[in-house]
Amino acid sequence: MQHDHVPYQKILFVCVNQRPPGEACCAHRDAEAIAASLKSRIRALGLSRSIRVSKSGCQDLCAKGPNVMVFPDYAWYHGVTQDDVERIVHDVTAA
């Protein structure tokens, strides 16, 4: 086993958990596309070496999803839509 420091200044965890049809979950609310948009925007800004967008499993707030957690900021966005991508990117790059 090796032990290293995380090479990113920030990590955005986008919940893409999928539940059965009819149950609330982030996957049923466009979470995969939101993750792709965040990743694309971070890449377009040339920040992919310092900011990582990573898909996550359940963040346990399914009814409020899609959910995005930002570390080490300890920020948690709920009810995220495509319209929120720019705001999240602004927040994580301004802090």
mmCIF file of C-alpha atoms in Angstrom, residues 42-83:
data_model
loop_
_atom_site.group_PDB
_atom_site.id
_atom_site.type_symbol
_atom_site.label_atom_id
_atom_site.label_comp_id
_atom_site.label_asym_id
_atom_site.label_seq_id
_atom_site.Cartn_x
_atom_site.Cartn_y
_atom_site.Cartn_z
ATOM 1 C CA ILE A 42 -14.028 22.595 -15.108
ATOM 2 C CA ARG A 43 -12.056 21.127 -18.012
ATOM 3 C CA ALA A 44 -12.904 24.118 -20.265
ATOM 4 C CA LEU A 45 -11.565 26.469 -17.601
ATOM 5 C CA GLY A 46 -8.301 24.507 -17.468
ATOM 6 C CA LEU A 47 -8.885 23.526 -13.833
ATOM 7 C CA SER A 48 -9.067 19.740 -14.101
ATOM 8 C CA ARG A 49 -5.654 19.330 -12.445
ATOM 9 C CA SER A 50 -6.799 21.151 -9.315
ATOM 10 C CA ILE A 51 -10.562 20.467 -9.199
ATOM 11 C CA ARG A 52 -11.958 16.963 -9.551
ATOM 12 C CA VAL A 53 -15.573 16.167 -10.410
ATOM 13 C CA SER A 54 -16.398 12.689 -9.205
ATOM 14 C CA LYS A 55 -19.619 10.690 -9.280
ATOM 15 C CA SER A 56 -20.716 9.369 -5.916
ATOM 16 C CA GLY A 57 -23.199 6.944 -4.510
ATOM 17 C CA CYS A 58 -26.064 7.910 -2.261
ATOM 18 C CA GLN A 59 -25.540 10.998 -0.107
ATOM 19 C CA ASP A 60 -28.687 10.077 1.866
ATOM 20 C CA LEU A 61 -30.783 13.099 0.877
ATOM 21 C CA CYS A 62 -32.580 11.527 -2.074
ATOM 22 C CA ALA A 63 -35.693 13.672 -1.771
ATOM 23 C CA LYS A 64 -33.565 16.823 -2.112
ATOM 24 C CA GLY A 65 -31.454 15.653 -5.060
ATOM 25 C CA PRO A 66 -29.575 15.944 -7.203
ATOM 26 C CA ASN A 67 -26.938 16.591 -4.569
ATOM 27 C CA VAL A 68 -23.373 17.880 -4.956
ATOM 28 C CA MET A 69 -20.890 17.955 -2.055
ATOM 29 C CA VAL A 70 -17.720 20.039 -2.282
ATOM 30 C CA PHE A 71 -14.626 19.216 -0.255
ATOM 31 C CA PRO A 72 -12.750 20.663 1.523
ATOM 32 C CA ASP A 73 -15.328 23.500 1.475
ATOM 33 C CA TYR A 74 -17.949 21.343 3.220
ATOM 34 C CA ALA A 75 -20.539 22.880 0.899
ATOM 35 C CA TRP A 76 -23.583 20.820 -0.043
ATOM 36 C CA TYR A 77 -25.873 21.789 -2.908
ATOM 37 C CA HIS A 78 -29.357 20.251 -3.170
ATOM 38 C CA GLY A 79 -31.932 20.277 -5.948
ATOM 39 C CA VAL A 80 -29.203 21.013 -8.482
ATOM 40 C CA THR A 81 -30.214 21.595 -12.100
ATOM 41 C CA GLN A 82 -28.274 22.359 -15.265
ATOM 42 C CA ASP A 83 -28.989 26.027 -14.570
#
